[in-house]
Amino acid sequence: MKLYHFPISPNSRRVIAVLHHLGLACDLHALDLVKGEHLQADFLALNPNHMIPTLVDGDFVLWESNAIMQYLCSKVPDNSLLPADPKVHADITRWQFWQTAHFGRACGVFIFENILRNAFNLGEPDAQELAKATENFHRFAKVLDGHLAGRAWLVGDTFTLADFSIASFLELTALAKYPVEGYTEIARWYSAIEQIPAWQSSAPAKIS
Ligand SMILES: N[C@@H](CCC(=O)N[C@@H](CS)C(=O)NCC(=O)O)C(=O)O
Protein backbone atom coordinates (compact mmCIF):
# COMPACT_ATOMS: atom_id res chain seq x y z
CA MET A 1 0.00 0.00 0.00
CA LYS A 2 1.01 3.58 -0.55
CA LEU A 3 -0.31 6.58 1.37
CA TYR A 4 0.02 10.10 0.00
CA HIS A 5 0.11 12.45 2.97
CA PHE A 6 1.30 15.82 4.22
CA PRO A 7 3.24 15.69 7.48
CA ILE A 8 1.38 18.33 9.53
CA SER A 9 -2.08 17.41 8.23
CA PRO A 10 -4.45 16.16 10.95
CA ASN A 11 -6.30 14.19 8.27
CA SER A 12 -3.08 12.35 7.47
CA ARG A 13 -2.00 11.84 11.04
CA ARG A 14 -5.05 9.87 12.06
CA VAL A 15 -4.59 7.48 9.14
CA ILE A 16 -0.91 7.00 10.00
CA ALA A 17 -1.85 6.34 13.64
CA VAL A 18 -4.17 3.56 12.45
CA LEU A 19 -1.43 2.05 10.27
CA HIS A 20 0.93 2.06 13.24
CA HIS A 21 -1.59 0.65 15.71
CA LEU A 22 -2.57 -2.17 13.37
CA GLY A 23 1.05 -2.84 12.34
CA LEU A 24 0.23 -2.55 8.63
CA ALA A 25 3.04 -1.99 6.14
CA CYS A 26 2.56 1.06 3.95
CA ASP A 27 4.84 3.26 1.90
CA LEU A 28 4.34 6.83 3.15
CA HIS A 29 4.74 9.34 0.35
CA ALA A 30 4.77 12.98 1.50
CA LEU A 31 3.43 15.56 -0.96
CA ASP A 32 4.48 19.15 -0.46
CA LEU A 33 1.21 21.08 -0.56
CA VAL A 34 3.04 24.39 -0.26
CA LYS A 35 4.85 23.62 -3.52
CA GLY A 36 1.62 22.41 -5.12
CA GLU A 37 2.70 18.80 -5.61
CA HIS A 38 -0.93 17.74 -5.04
CA LEU A 39 -1.92 19.67 -8.19
CA GLN A 40 0.28 17.59 -10.50
CA ALA A 41 -1.48 15.49 -13.14
CA ASP A 42 -0.31 12.13 -11.76
CA PHE A 43 -1.81 12.87 -8.34
CA LEU A 44 -4.99 14.40 -9.78
CA ALA A 45 -5.53 11.12 -11.63
CA LEU A 46 -5.70 9.44 -8.21
CA ASN A 47 -7.68 12.13 -6.42
CA PRO A 48 -9.39 14.81 -8.51
CA ASN A 49 -10.14 16.71 -5.26
CA HIS A 50 -6.35 17.24 -4.99
CA MET A 51 -6.42 16.28 -1.34
CA ILE A 52 -4.34 14.14 0.91
CA PRO A 53 -4.56 11.62 2.47
CA THR A 54 -5.06 9.28 -0.47
CA LEU A 55 -4.43 5.54 -0.25
CA VAL A 56 -3.45 3.28 -3.13
CA ASP A 57 -3.80 -0.45 -2.50
CA GLY A 58 -3.03 -2.31 -5.73
CA ASP A 59 -5.58 -1.04 -8.23
CA PHE A 60 -7.86 0.33 -5.49
CA VAL A 61 -7.64 4.06 -4.78
CA LEU A 62 -9.36 5.51 -1.70
CA TRP A 63 -9.61 9.09 -0.49
CA GLU A 64 -11.32 10.61 2.57
CA SER A 65 -9.37 9.91 5.74
CA ASN A 66 -12.22 8.38 7.74
CA ALA A 67 -13.01 5.95 4.90
CA ILE A 68 -9.32 5.03 4.68
CA MET A 69 -9.22 4.39 8.43
CA GLN A 70 -12.19 2.04 8.20
CA TYR A 71 -10.72 0.27 5.17
CA LEU A 72 -7.43 -0.32 7.00
CA CYS A 73 -9.34 -1.81 9.94
CA SER A 74 -11.10 -4.21 7.58
CA LYS A 75 -7.70 -5.78 6.91
CA VAL A 76 -7.22 -6.84 10.54
CA PRO A 77 -10.01 -9.05 11.91
CA ASP A 78 -11.07 -8.52 15.53
CA ASN A 79 -9.24 -5.23 15.97
CA SER A 80 -10.33 -2.92 18.78
CA LEU A 81 -10.24 0.26 16.68
CA LEU A 82 -13.41 -0.70 14.79
CA PRO A 83 -15.15 -3.69 16.38
CA ALA A 84 -17.56 -5.66 14.20
CA ASP A 85 -20.54 -5.33 16.57
CA PRO A 86 -23.05 -3.33 14.46
CA LYS A 87 -24.00 -0.87 17.19
CA VAL A 88 -20.42 -0.17 18.22
CA HIS A 89 -19.42 0.11 14.56
CA ALA A 90 -22.24 2.59 13.90
CA ASP A 91 -21.42 4.60 17.02
CA ILE A 92 -17.78 4.97 15.93
CA THR A 93 -18.87 5.88 12.40
CA ARG A 94 -21.29 8.42 13.83
CA TRP A 95 -18.44 10.25 15.62
CA GLN A 96 -16.32 10.14 12.47
CA PHE A 97 -19.15 11.71 10.45
CA TRP A 98 -19.71 14.26 13.22
CA GLN A 99 -16.05 15.18 13.08
CA THR A 100 -16.15 15.70 9.31
CA ALA A 101 -19.47 17.54 9.24
CA HIS A 102 -19.26 19.66 12.39
CA PHE A 103 -16.30 19.71 14.76
CA GLY A 104 -13.62 19.46 12.05
CA ARG A 105 -15.25 22.23 10.03
CA ALA A 106 -15.19 24.58 13.00
CA CYS A 107 -11.53 23.68 13.66
CA GLY A 108 -10.74 24.05 9.95
CA VAL A 109 -11.53 27.76 9.99
CA PHE A 110 -9.03 28.32 12.82
CA ILE A 111 -6.44 26.24 10.95
CA PHE A 112 -6.96 28.30 7.79
CA GLU A 113 -7.09 31.71 9.46
CA ASN A 114 -4.33 31.22 12.05
CA ILE A 115 -1.92 28.81 10.31
CA LEU A 116 -2.44 28.52 6.56
CA ARG A 117 -2.91 32.21 5.77
CA ASN A 118 0.56 32.79 7.08
CA ALA A 119 2.07 29.69 5.41
CA PHE A 120 0.60 30.60 2.02
CA ASN A 121 1.06 34.36 2.34
CA LEU A 122 -2.68 35.07 2.24
CA GLY A 123 -2.79 38.09 4.50
CA GLU A 124 -4.11 38.67 8.00
CA PRO A 125 -6.71 36.40 9.72
CA ASP A 126 -10.32 37.38 8.97
CA ALA A 127 -11.88 38.44 12.28
CA GLN A 128 -15.46 37.84 11.08
CA GLU A 129 -14.69 34.29 9.99
CA LEU A 130 -13.00 33.63 13.33
CA ALA A 131 -16.00 35.01 15.24
CA LYS A 132 -18.38 32.66 13.39
CA ALA A 133 -16.01 29.74 13.88
CA THR A 134 -15.71 30.51 17.60
CA GLU A 135 -19.48 30.23 17.98
CA ASN A 136 -19.48 26.99 16.05
CA PHE A 137 -16.50 25.62 17.96
CA HIS A 138 -18.27 26.17 21.29
CA ARG A 139 -21.48 24.64 19.99
CA PHE A 140 -19.72 21.36 19.19
CA ALA A 141 -16.99 21.39 21.86
CA LYS A 142 -19.79 21.45 24.45
CA VAL A 143 -21.22 18.28 22.93
CA LEU A 144 -17.83 16.56 22.98
CA ASP A 145 -16.98 17.70 26.51
CA GLY A 146 -20.38 16.63 27.80
CA HIS A 147 -20.12 13.21 26.18
CA LEU A 148 -16.66 12.62 27.65
CA ALA A 149 -17.76 13.34 31.23
CA GLY A 150 -17.47 10.04 33.11
CA ARG A 151 -15.98 8.25 30.10
CA ALA A 152 -12.37 7.39 29.31
CA TRP A 153 -12.98 7.13 25.55
CA LEU A 154 -15.66 8.20 23.10
CA VAL A 155 -17.07 4.72 22.47
CA GLY A 156 -16.73 1.72 24.79
CA ASP A 157 -13.86 1.05 27.15
CA THR A 158 -10.88 1.43 24.87
CA PHE A 159 -9.81 3.91 22.22
CA THR A 160 -11.24 3.50 18.74
CA LEU A 161 -11.21 5.24 15.35
CA ALA A 162 -13.62 7.77 16.87
CA ASP A 163 -10.93 8.98 19.28
CA PHE A 164 -8.23 9.17 16.59
CA SER A 165 -10.55 11.03 14.18
CA ILE A 166 -11.45 13.77 16.63
CA ALA A 167 -8.11 14.01 18.45
CA SER A 168 -6.22 14.63 15.23
CA PHE A 169 -7.53 18.19 15.00
CA LEU A 170 -6.70 18.95 18.63
CA GLU A 171 -2.98 18.45 18.15
CA LEU A 172 -3.02 21.85 16.41
CA THR A 173 -4.66 23.63 19.36
CA ALA A 174 -1.74 25.94 20.17
CA LEU A 175 -1.04 26.99 16.58
CA ALA A 176 -4.65 27.21 15.42
CA LYS A 177 -5.74 28.93 18.65
CA TYR A 178 -8.96 27.03 19.20
CA PRO A 179 -10.87 28.50 22.16
CA VAL A 180 -10.46 25.38 24.33
CA GLU A 181 -10.35 27.06 27.75
CA GLY A 182 -12.70 25.43 30.24
CA TYR A 183 -13.23 22.18 28.34
CA THR A 184 -11.70 20.06 31.09
CA GLU A 185 -13.07 16.71 29.89
CA ILE A 186 -11.63 17.25 26.41
CA ALA A 187 -8.26 18.18 27.94
CA ARG A 188 -8.21 15.07 30.15
CA TRP A 189 -9.20 12.80 27.26
CA TYR A 190 -6.67 14.35 24.88
CA SER A 191 -3.87 13.81 27.46
CA ALA A 192 -4.79 10.12 27.48
CA ILE A 193 -4.67 10.02 23.66
CA GLU A 194 -1.15 11.43 23.82
CA GLN A 195 -0.06 8.36 25.80
CA ILE A 196 -1.08 5.91 23.06
CA PRO A 197 2.08 4.49 21.39
CA ALA A 198 0.62 4.62 17.85
CA TRP A 199 -0.44 8.21 18.43
CA GLN A 200 3.03 9.15 19.61
CA SER A 201 4.79 7.40 16.73
CA SER A 202 2.51 9.04 14.14
CA ALA A 203 3.43 12.56 15.25
CA PRO A 204 4.98 14.73 12.56
CA ALA A 205 8.70 15.33 13.08
CA LYS A 206 8.15 18.97 13.99
CA ILE A 207 5.25 21.40 14.11
CA SER A 208 6.23 25.03 14.53
N1 LIG B 1 -12.38 15.33 4.14
C1 LIG B 1 -11.02 15.11 3.72
C2 LIG B 1 -10.23 16.38 3.94
C3 LIG B 1 -8.81 16.26 3.39
C4 LIG B 1 -8.12 17.61 3.41
O1 LIG B 1 -8.72 18.64 3.77
N2 LIG B 1 -6.84 17.60 3.03
C5 LIG B 1 -6.12 18.86 2.92
C6 LIG B 1 -4.88 18.82 3.80
S1 LIG B 1 -5.30 18.61 5.53
C7 LIG B 1 -5.64 19.02 1.50
O2 LIG B 1 -5.17 18.08 0.90
N3 LIG B 1 -5.77 20.23 0.93
C8 LIG B 1 -5.28 20.53 -0.38
C9 LIG B 1 -6.32 21.16 -1.25
O3 LIG B 1 -7.47 21.33 -0.82
O4 LIG B 1 -5.97 21.51 -2.38
C10 LIG B 1 -10.42 13.93 4.50
O5 LIG B 1 -10.87 13.69 5.62
O6 LIG B 1 -9.54 13.24 3.97
XYZ file of N, CA and C and ligand atoms in Angstrom:
644
model
N 0.850 -1.189 0.000
C 0.000 0.000 0.000
C 0.885 1.238 0.000
N 0.300 2.311 -0.541
C 1.013 3.583 -0.549
C 0.055 4.680 -0.077
N 0.527 5.492 0.871
C -0.315 6.582 1.370
C 0.332 7.915 1.012
N -0.410 8.729 0.259
C 0.018 10.098 0.000
C -0.449 10.931 1.189
N 0.473 11.677 1.769
C 0.114 12.454 2.967
C 0.873 13.770 2.983
N 0.562 14.577 3.995
C 1.297 15.822 4.222
C 1.601 15.831 5.715
N 2.861 15.951 6.090
C 3.240 15.688 7.481
C 2.433 16.408 8.552
N 2.092 17.695 8.398
C 1.376 18.329 9.529
C -0.141 18.279 9.375
N -0.637 17.485 8.424
C -2.081 17.413 8.226
C -2.743 16.500 9.262
N -3.732 17.018 10.003
C -4.449 16.157 10.953
C -5.163 15.002 10.247
N -5.614 15.258 9.023
C -6.297 14.190 8.272
C -5.344 13.059 7.927
N -4.079 13.385 7.732
C -3.077 12.349 7.469
C -2.695 11.630 8.753
N -2.515 12.421 9.815
C -1.996 11.841 11.043
C -2.877 10.712 11.564
N -4.179 10.912 11.486
C -5.045 9.874 12.057
C -4.982 8.578 11.256
N -4.746 8.692 9.948
C -4.588 7.480 9.136
C -3.269 6.788 9.499
N -2.222 7.581 9.674
C -0.910 7.001 10.002
C -0.959 6.335 11.388
N -1.705 6.952 12.316
C -1.847 6.339 13.644
C -2.514 4.963 13.535
N -3.488 4.855 12.642
C -4.173 3.556 12.454
C -3.188 2.536 11.862
N -2.436 2.956 10.861
C -1.432 2.049 10.267
C -0.496 1.538 11.353
N -0.021 2.463 12.196
C 0.926 2.062 13.243
C 0.268 1.124 14.252
N -0.937 1.483 14.686
C -1.589 0.654 15.708
C -1.859 -0.761 15.194
N -2.245 -0.847 13.937
C -2.571 -2.168 13.371
C -1.315 -2.903 12.872
N -0.197 -2.207 12.818
C 1.046 -2.842 12.343
C 1.001 -3.156 10.855
N 0.333 -2.311 10.080
C 0.228 -2.550 8.630
C 1.382 -1.867 7.902
N 1.954 -2.576 6.925
C 3.042 -1.988 6.142
C 2.463 -1.064 5.083
N 3.062 0.099 4.937
C 2.559 1.057 3.948
C 3.700 2.023 3.616
N 3.826 2.285 2.334
C 4.836 3.255 1.904
C 4.232 4.654 2.089
N 4.863 5.476 2.918
C 4.344 6.833 3.154
C 5.016 7.796 2.184
N 4.197 8.437 1.366
C 4.744 9.345 0.354
C 4.258 10.765 0.659
N 5.169 11.611 1.140
C 4.775 12.985 1.500
C 4.688 13.852 0.249
N 3.570 14.559 0.113
C 3.431 15.557 -0.957
C 3.600 16.935 -0.320
N 4.314 17.800 -0.984
C 4.485 19.150 -0.456
C 3.359 20.045 -0.990
N 2.368 20.285 -0.128
C 1.208 21.083 -0.559
C 1.602 22.537 -0.803
N 2.605 23.002 -0.086
C 3.035 24.392 -0.264
C 3.605 24.586 -1.675
N 4.298 23.551 -2.160
C 4.854 23.623 -3.520
C 3.841 23.214 -4.582
N 2.661 22.775 -4.162
C 1.620 22.414 -5.123
C 1.792 21.034 -5.742
N 2.492 20.144 -5.039
C 2.697 18.797 -5.613
C 1.382 18.022 -5.759
N 0.371 18.423 -4.956
C -0.926 17.742 -5.040
C -1.722 18.181 -6.278
N -1.208 19.174 -7.002
C -1.915 19.670 -8.195
C -1.330 19.083 -9.478
N -0.341 18.212 -9.325
C 0.284 17.586 -10.497
C -0.660 16.541 -11.103
N -0.535 16.367 -12.421
C -1.478 15.488 -13.141
C -1.490 14.056 -12.593
N -0.322 13.532 -12.216
C -0.312 12.127 -11.763
C -1.089 11.959 -10.451
N -1.030 12.979 -9.582
C -1.806 12.868 -8.340
C -3.288 13.153 -8.589
N -3.574 14.102 -9.468
C -4.988 14.401 -9.778
C -5.699 13.188 -10.373
N -4.931 12.337 -11.055
C -5.531 11.122 -11.626
C -5.982 10.182 -10.505
N -5.313 10.275 -9.356
C -5.703 9.437 -8.213
C -6.817 10.106 -7.414
N -6.689 11.407 -7.217
C -7.681 12.130 -6.421
C -7.973 13.485 -7.058
N -9.057 13.559 -7.824
C -9.389 14.812 -8.511
C -9.738 15.959 -7.557
N -9.925 15.642 -6.254
C -10.138 16.707 -5.261
C -8.826 17.379 -4.872
N -7.720 16.864 -5.363
C -6.353 17.244 -4.987
C -6.169 17.361 -3.474
N -6.561 16.276 -2.795
C -6.418 16.284 -1.342
C -5.696 15.047 -0.844
N -4.894 15.273 0.163
C -4.345 14.140 0.909
C -5.176 14.025 2.188
N -5.224 12.862 2.832
C -4.562 11.616 2.466
C -5.299 10.882 1.336
N -4.503 10.139 0.569
C -5.057 9.276 -0.472
C -4.290 7.955 -0.405
N -5.045 6.867 -0.366
C -4.433 5.538 -0.248
C -4.515 4.811 -1.577
N -3.426 4.138 -1.947
C -3.445 3.276 -3.128
C -3.108 1.868 -2.646
N -4.010 0.944 -2.899
C -3.798 -0.452 -2.501
C -3.997 -1.303 -3.751
N -2.910 -1.610 -4.440
C -3.031 -2.306 -5.727
C -3.752 -1.391 -6.705
N -4.852 -1.895 -7.286
C -5.580 -1.038 -8.225
C -6.744 -0.296 -7.553
N -6.785 -0.362 -6.232
C -7.862 0.328 -5.486
C -7.328 1.653 -4.930
N -8.033 2.735 -5.268
C -7.641 4.057 -4.776
C -8.747 4.563 -3.854
N -8.350 5.047 -2.670
C -9.357 5.507 -1.700
C -8.934 6.848 -1.121
N -9.851 7.827 -1.188
C -9.615 9.094 -0.490
C -10.709 9.316 0.525
N -10.545 10.319 1.353
C -11.318 10.611 2.570
C -10.732 9.795 3.740
N -10.127 10.551 4.651
C -9.368 9.911 5.735
C -10.199 8.929 6.565
N -11.442 9.286 6.890
C -12.219 8.378 7.735
C -12.549 7.075 7.003
N -12.773 7.166 5.689
C -13.011 5.949 4.904
C -11.731 5.109 4.846
N -10.600 5.771 4.713
C -9.320 5.033 4.679
C -9.101 4.316 6.013
N -9.400 5.006 7.107
C -9.217 4.394 8.432
C -10.077 3.130 8.558
N -11.314 3.218 8.107
C -12.193 2.036 8.200
C -11.690 0.921 7.291
N -11.224 1.292 6.100
C -10.723 0.273 5.171
C -9.507 -0.452 5.777
N -8.617 0.308 6.392
C -7.432 -0.319 7.004
C -7.854 -1.300 8.100
N -8.855 -0.909 8.874
C -9.336 -1.810 9.939
C -9.916 -3.096 9.364
N -10.498 -3.008 8.166
C -11.105 -4.208 7.576
C -10.040 -5.252 7.227
N -8.788 -4.841 7.222
C -7.704 -5.783 6.910
C -7.255 -6.587 8.128
N -7.676 -6.171 9.309
C -7.225 -6.837 10.540
C -8.447 -7.295 11.332
N -8.817 -8.567 11.211
C -10.014 -9.046 11.912
C -9.882 -8.862 13.426
N -11.007 -8.625 14.066
C -11.072 -8.515 15.531
C -10.204 -7.405 16.106
N -10.027 -6.317 15.381
C -9.238 -5.227 15.968
C -10.152 -4.373 16.863
N -9.526 -3.709 17.828
C -10.329 -2.923 18.778
C -10.613 -1.503 18.284
N -9.998 -1.095 17.184
C -10.245 0.261 16.682
C -11.624 0.383 16.035
N -12.082 -0.716 15.430
C -13.409 -0.704 14.786
C -14.038 -2.087 14.944
N -14.566 -2.367 16.133
C -15.152 -3.689 16.378
C -16.322 -3.977 15.432
N -16.541 -5.262 15.181
C -17.561 -5.659 14.203
C -18.991 -5.482 14.717
N -19.185 -5.475 16.029
C -20.542 -5.335 16.573
C -21.245 -4.146 15.897
N -22.423 -4.383 15.276
C -23.045 -3.331 14.463
C -23.307 -2.024 15.198
N -23.712 -2.114 16.470
C -24.002 -0.866 17.194
C -22.723 -0.096 17.516
N -21.696 -0.833 17.907
C -20.415 -0.173 18.224
C -19.834 0.433 16.943
N -19.919 -0.339 15.861
C -19.419 0.108 14.557
C -20.141 1.400 14.134
N -21.459 1.407 14.303
C -22.238 2.585 13.904
C -21.944 3.784 14.809
N -21.723 3.515 16.074
C -21.425 4.597 17.025
C -20.093 5.267 16.654
N -19.099 4.441 16.333
C -17.781 4.969 15.930
C -17.927 5.764 14.630
N -18.660 5.203 13.685
C -18.866 5.881 12.398
C -19.585 7.204 12.607
N -20.550 7.201 13.521
C -21.286 8.425 13.835
C -20.346 9.541 14.254
N -19.376 9.224 15.162
C -18.442 10.255 15.624
C -17.520 10.695 14.484
N -17.180 9.758 13.603
C -16.323 10.144 12.468
C -17.083 11.099 11.525
N -18.346 10.810 11.286
C -19.153 11.708 10.445
C -19.308 13.082 11.134
N -19.544 13.023 12.438
C -19.708 14.261 13.223
C -18.442 15.105 13.133
N -17.312 14.436 13.193
C -16.048 15.181 13.077
C -15.964 15.880 11.720
N -16.270 15.118 10.652
C -16.154 15.701 9.307
C -17.173 16.824 9.109
N -18.397 16.596 9.536
C -19.469 17.543 9.243
C -19.474 18.753 10.172
N -19.061 18.585 11.411
C -19.261 19.657 12.391
C -17.971 20.122 13.086
N -17.428 19.257 13.943
C -16.295 19.710 14.759
C -15.086 20.068 13.892
N -14.782 19.210 12.925
C -13.622 19.456 12.054
C -13.786 20.717 11.215
N -15.023 21.016 10.848
C -15.249 22.228 10.031
C -15.008 23.480 10.865
N -15.446 23.431 12.125
C -15.188 24.583 13.005
C -13.676 24.739 13.206
N -12.999 23.624 13.470
C -11.534 23.685 13.660
C -10.844 24.157 12.383
N -11.377 23.737 11.241
C -10.744 24.047 9.950
C -10.625 25.543 9.698
N -11.605 26.306 10.170
C -11.532 27.765 9.987
C -10.347 28.329 10.777
N -10.173 27.850 12.021
C -9.032 28.322 12.821
C -7.707 27.916 12.159
N -7.676 26.705 11.607
C -6.437 26.243 10.945
C -6.139 27.155 9.753
N -7.189 27.451 8.970
C -6.962 28.298 7.789
C -6.544 29.705 8.211
N -7.328 30.304 9.114
C -7.085 31.711 9.456
C -5.783 31.913 10.232
N -5.474 30.980 11.153
C -4.333 31.219 12.048
C -3.054 30.482 11.647
N -3.147 29.517 10.722
C -1.919 28.811 10.312
C -1.677 28.985 8.810
N -2.690 28.602 8.003
C -2.444 28.520 6.558
C -2.310 29.881 5.881
N -3.033 30.873 6.374
C -2.905 32.210 5.765
C -1.449 32.653 5.788
N -0.831 32.400 6.931
C 0.563 32.794 7.076
C 1.454 31.930 6.172
N 1.219 30.612 6.204
C 2.067 29.688 5.413
C 1.976 29.993 3.919
N 0.784 30.375 3.456
C 0.599 30.599 2.017
C 0.589 32.094 1.664
N 0.976 32.925 2.611
C 1.058 34.359 2.339
C -0.281 34.961 1.898
N -1.333 34.650 2.652
C -2.676 35.068 2.237
C -3.224 36.212 3.090
N -2.346 36.914 3.747
C -2.788 38.086 4.502
C -3.198 37.764 5.934
N -3.765 38.774 6.578
C -4.114 38.674 7.998
C -5.353 37.803 8.215
N -5.487 37.165 9.403
C -6.709 36.403 9.719
C -7.957 37.263 9.601
N -9.047 36.678 9.140
C -10.316 37.381 8.967
C -11.104 37.285 10.289
N -11.259 38.422 10.954
C -11.880 38.436 12.284
C -13.332 37.947 12.245
N -14.040 38.257 11.153
C -15.457 37.840 11.080
C -15.576 36.325 10.958
N -14.698 35.758 10.141
C -14.689 34.292 9.987
C -14.366 33.636 11.326
N -13.391 34.213 12.040
C -13.002 33.630 13.330
C -14.125 33.757 14.354
N -14.885 34.835 14.288
C -15.999 35.010 15.240
C -17.072 33.946 15.001
N -17.368 33.700 13.702
C -18.379 32.662 13.386
C -17.879 31.285 13.814
N -16.584 31.053 13.546
C -16.006 29.742 13.883
C -15.955 29.537 15.388
N -15.769 30.620 16.132
C -15.714 30.514 17.601
C -17.070 30.046 18.133
N -18.131 30.632 17.578
C -19.481 30.234 17.982
C -19.712 28.742 17.676
N -19.315 28.374 16.489
C -19.482 26.986 16.053
C -18.631 26.027 16.876
N -17.398 26.466 17.168
C -16.504 25.617 17.961
C -17.153 25.328 19.312
N -17.670 26.381 19.965
C -18.272 26.174 21.291
C -19.508 25.276 21.195
N -20.282 25.478 20.149
C -21.480 24.639 19.986
C -21.098 23.151 20.033
N -20.051 22.787 19.289
C -19.724 21.361 19.186
C -18.767 20.884 20.283
N -17.889 21.784 20.763
C -16.989 21.390 21.864
C -17.801 21.047 23.106
N -18.926 21.757 23.293
C -19.789 21.450 24.449
C -20.341 20.032 24.345
N -20.687 19.642 23.145
C -21.219 18.285 22.934
C -20.134 17.252 23.261
N -18.936 17.509 22.753
C -17.829 16.565 22.982
C -17.476 16.495 24.467
N -17.347 17.654 25.093
C -16.980 17.704 26.509
C -18.040 17.003 27.361
N -19.291 17.256 27.047
C -20.383 16.634 27.802
C -20.387 15.121 27.636
N -20.121 14.656 26.414
C -20.116 13.214 26.180
C -18.976 12.531 26.924
N -17.842 13.230 27.021
C -16.663 12.615 27.647
C -16.750 12.562 29.175
N -17.646 13.348 29.761
C -17.763 13.338 31.230
C -18.086 11.919 31.703
N -17.248 11.387 32.581
C -17.472 10.035 33.105
C -17.052 8.927 32.151
N -16.429 9.277 31.047
C -15.983 8.250 30.100
C -14.485 8.425 29.825
N -13.791 7.313 29.675
C -12.368 7.389 29.312
C -12.227 7.669 27.818
N -13.090 7.033 27.017
C -12.982 7.130 25.552
C -14.354 7.428 24.966
N -14.377 7.798 23.697
C -15.660 8.202 23.100
C -16.662 7.063 23.014
N -16.169 5.866 22.652
C -17.075 4.719 22.468
C -16.465 3.511 23.194
N -17.209 2.939 24.133
C -16.734 1.724 24.788
C -15.595 1.994 25.750
N -14.858 0.902 26.091
C -13.861 1.046 27.152
C -12.424 1.040 26.660
N -12.238 1.218 25.363
C -10.875 1.428 24.866
C -10.932 2.421 23.704
N -9.774 2.920 23.307
C -9.814 3.914 22.224
C -10.140 3.230 20.900
N -10.787 4.011 20.034
C -11.235 3.504 18.739
C -10.924 4.557 17.660
N -11.355 4.273 16.438
C -11.208 5.240 15.354
C -11.862 6.574 15.716
N -12.920 6.533 16.493
C -13.616 7.771 16.868
C -12.653 8.704 17.599
N -11.877 8.146 18.517
C -10.935 8.978 19.276
C -9.847 9.533 18.365
N -9.294 8.690 17.496
C -8.234 9.168 16.590
C -8.782 10.262 15.656
N -10.001 10.067 15.148
C -10.546 11.034 14.184
C -10.691 12.413 14.809
N -11.190 12.459 16.024
C -11.451 13.771 16.626
C -10.175 14.364 17.232
N -9.344 13.491 17.823
C -8.111 14.005 18.451
C -7.169 14.631 17.432
N -7.228 14.166 16.197
C -6.222 14.625 15.227
C -6.278 16.138 15.027
N -7.462 16.737 15.167
C -7.530 18.190 14.997
C -7.017 18.930 16.233
N -7.084 18.263 17.398
C -6.703 18.953 18.629
C -5.198 19.088 18.798
N -4.439 18.298 18.023
C -2.984 18.447 18.148
C -2.546 19.847 17.706
N -3.386 20.523 16.911
C -3.019 21.854 16.410
C -3.543 22.987 17.297
N -4.003 22.641 18.495
C -4.657 23.631 19.357
C -3.826 24.907 19.543
N -2.558 24.756 19.869
C -1.745 25.944 20.175
C -1.574 26.826 18.935
N -1.284 26.211 17.798
C -1.040 26.994 16.581
C -2.327 27.566 15.999
N -3.391 26.776 16.028
C -4.653 27.214 15.422
C -5.446 28.124 16.360
N -5.088 28.069 17.640
C -5.737 28.930 18.654
C -7.227 28.636 18.796
N -7.564 27.367 18.903
C -8.964 27.029 19.201
C -9.293 27.560 20.602
N -10.511 28.004 20.832
C -10.874 28.497 22.164
C -11.223 27.348 23.113
N -10.216 26.622 23.572
C -10.459 25.381 24.332
C -10.564 25.573 25.847
N -10.350 26.822 26.300
C -10.345 27.057 27.745
C -11.655 26.578 28.380
N -11.517 25.865 29.493
C -12.701 25.435 30.241
C -13.231 24.060 29.849
N -12.749 23.525 28.756
C -13.227 22.183 28.342
C -12.337 21.123 29.002
N -12.600 20.907 30.295
C -11.698 20.064 31.090
C -11.772 18.588 30.695
N -12.944 18.129 30.270
C -13.067 16.713 29.885
C -12.295 16.463 28.588
N -12.378 17.405 27.674
C -11.632 17.254 26.412
C -10.132 17.234 26.717
N -9.691 18.107 27.610
C -8.262 18.184 27.940
C -7.789 16.868 28.565
N -8.583 16.341 29.488
C -8.215 15.074 30.153
C -8.132 13.951 29.129
N -9.146 13.852 28.288
C -9.200 12.799 27.261
C -8.028 12.939 26.281
N -7.748 14.170 25.852
C -6.665 14.351 24.883
C -5.309 13.974 25.497
N -5.134 14.228 26.799
C -3.874 13.813 27.460
C -3.730 12.302 27.401
N -4.843 11.592 27.549
C -4.785 10.122 27.481
C -4.442 9.665 26.059
N -4.997 10.354 25.059
C -4.674 10.016 23.660
C -3.159 10.141 23.443
N -2.581 11.178 24.038
C -1.147 11.426 23.824
C -0.259 10.329 24.411
N -0.840 9.471 25.239
C -0.063 8.359 25.802
C -0.106 7.116 24.924
N -0.918 7.105 23.905
C -1.076 5.906 23.060
C 0.152 5.783 22.150
N 0.838 4.629 22.184
C 2.077 4.489 21.394
C 1.889 4.829 19.908
N 0.807 4.364 19.291
C 0.621 4.622 17.855
C 0.364 6.102 17.592
N -0.215 6.771 18.583
C -0.440 8.215 18.433
C 0.901 8.937 18.493
N 1.723 8.507 19.459
C 3.029 9.150 19.609
C 3.889 8.931 18.368
N 3.892 7.695 17.857
C 4.792 7.404 16.732
C 4.303 8.018 15.426
N 3.030 8.440 15.375
C 2.509 9.043 14.138
C 2.689 10.561 14.126
N 3.284 11.100 15.179
C 3.434 12.562 15.254
C 4.378 13.045 14.156
N 4.044 14.180 13.537
C 4.983 14.735 12.564
C 6.291 15.104 13.245
N 7.385 15.104 12.492
C 8.700 15.332 13.085
C 8.728 16.649 13.858
N 8.085 17.667 13.317
C 8.153 18.968 13.989
C 6.986 19.818 13.529
N 6.282 20.421 14.487
C 5.249 21.396 14.113
C 5.671 22.716 14.738
N 5.838 23.743 13.940
C 6.225 25.032 14.534
C 5.531 26.149 13.776
N -12.379 15.327 4.141
C -11.022 15.112 3.723
C -10.226 16.378 3.940
C -8.812 16.261 3.387
C -8.123 17.608 3.411
O -8.723 18.640 3.766
N -6.844 17.604 3.030
C -6.119 18.856 2.925
C -4.881 18.823 3.800
S -5.302 18.611 5.526
C -5.645 19.017 1.497
O -5.172 18.078 0.896
N -5.771 20.226 0.927
C -5.281 20.535 -0.378
C -6.316 21.160 -1.252
O -7.468 21.328 -0.819
O -5.973 21.510 -2.376
C -10.421 13.929 4.498
O -10.866 13.692 5.624
O -9.539 13.243 3.968
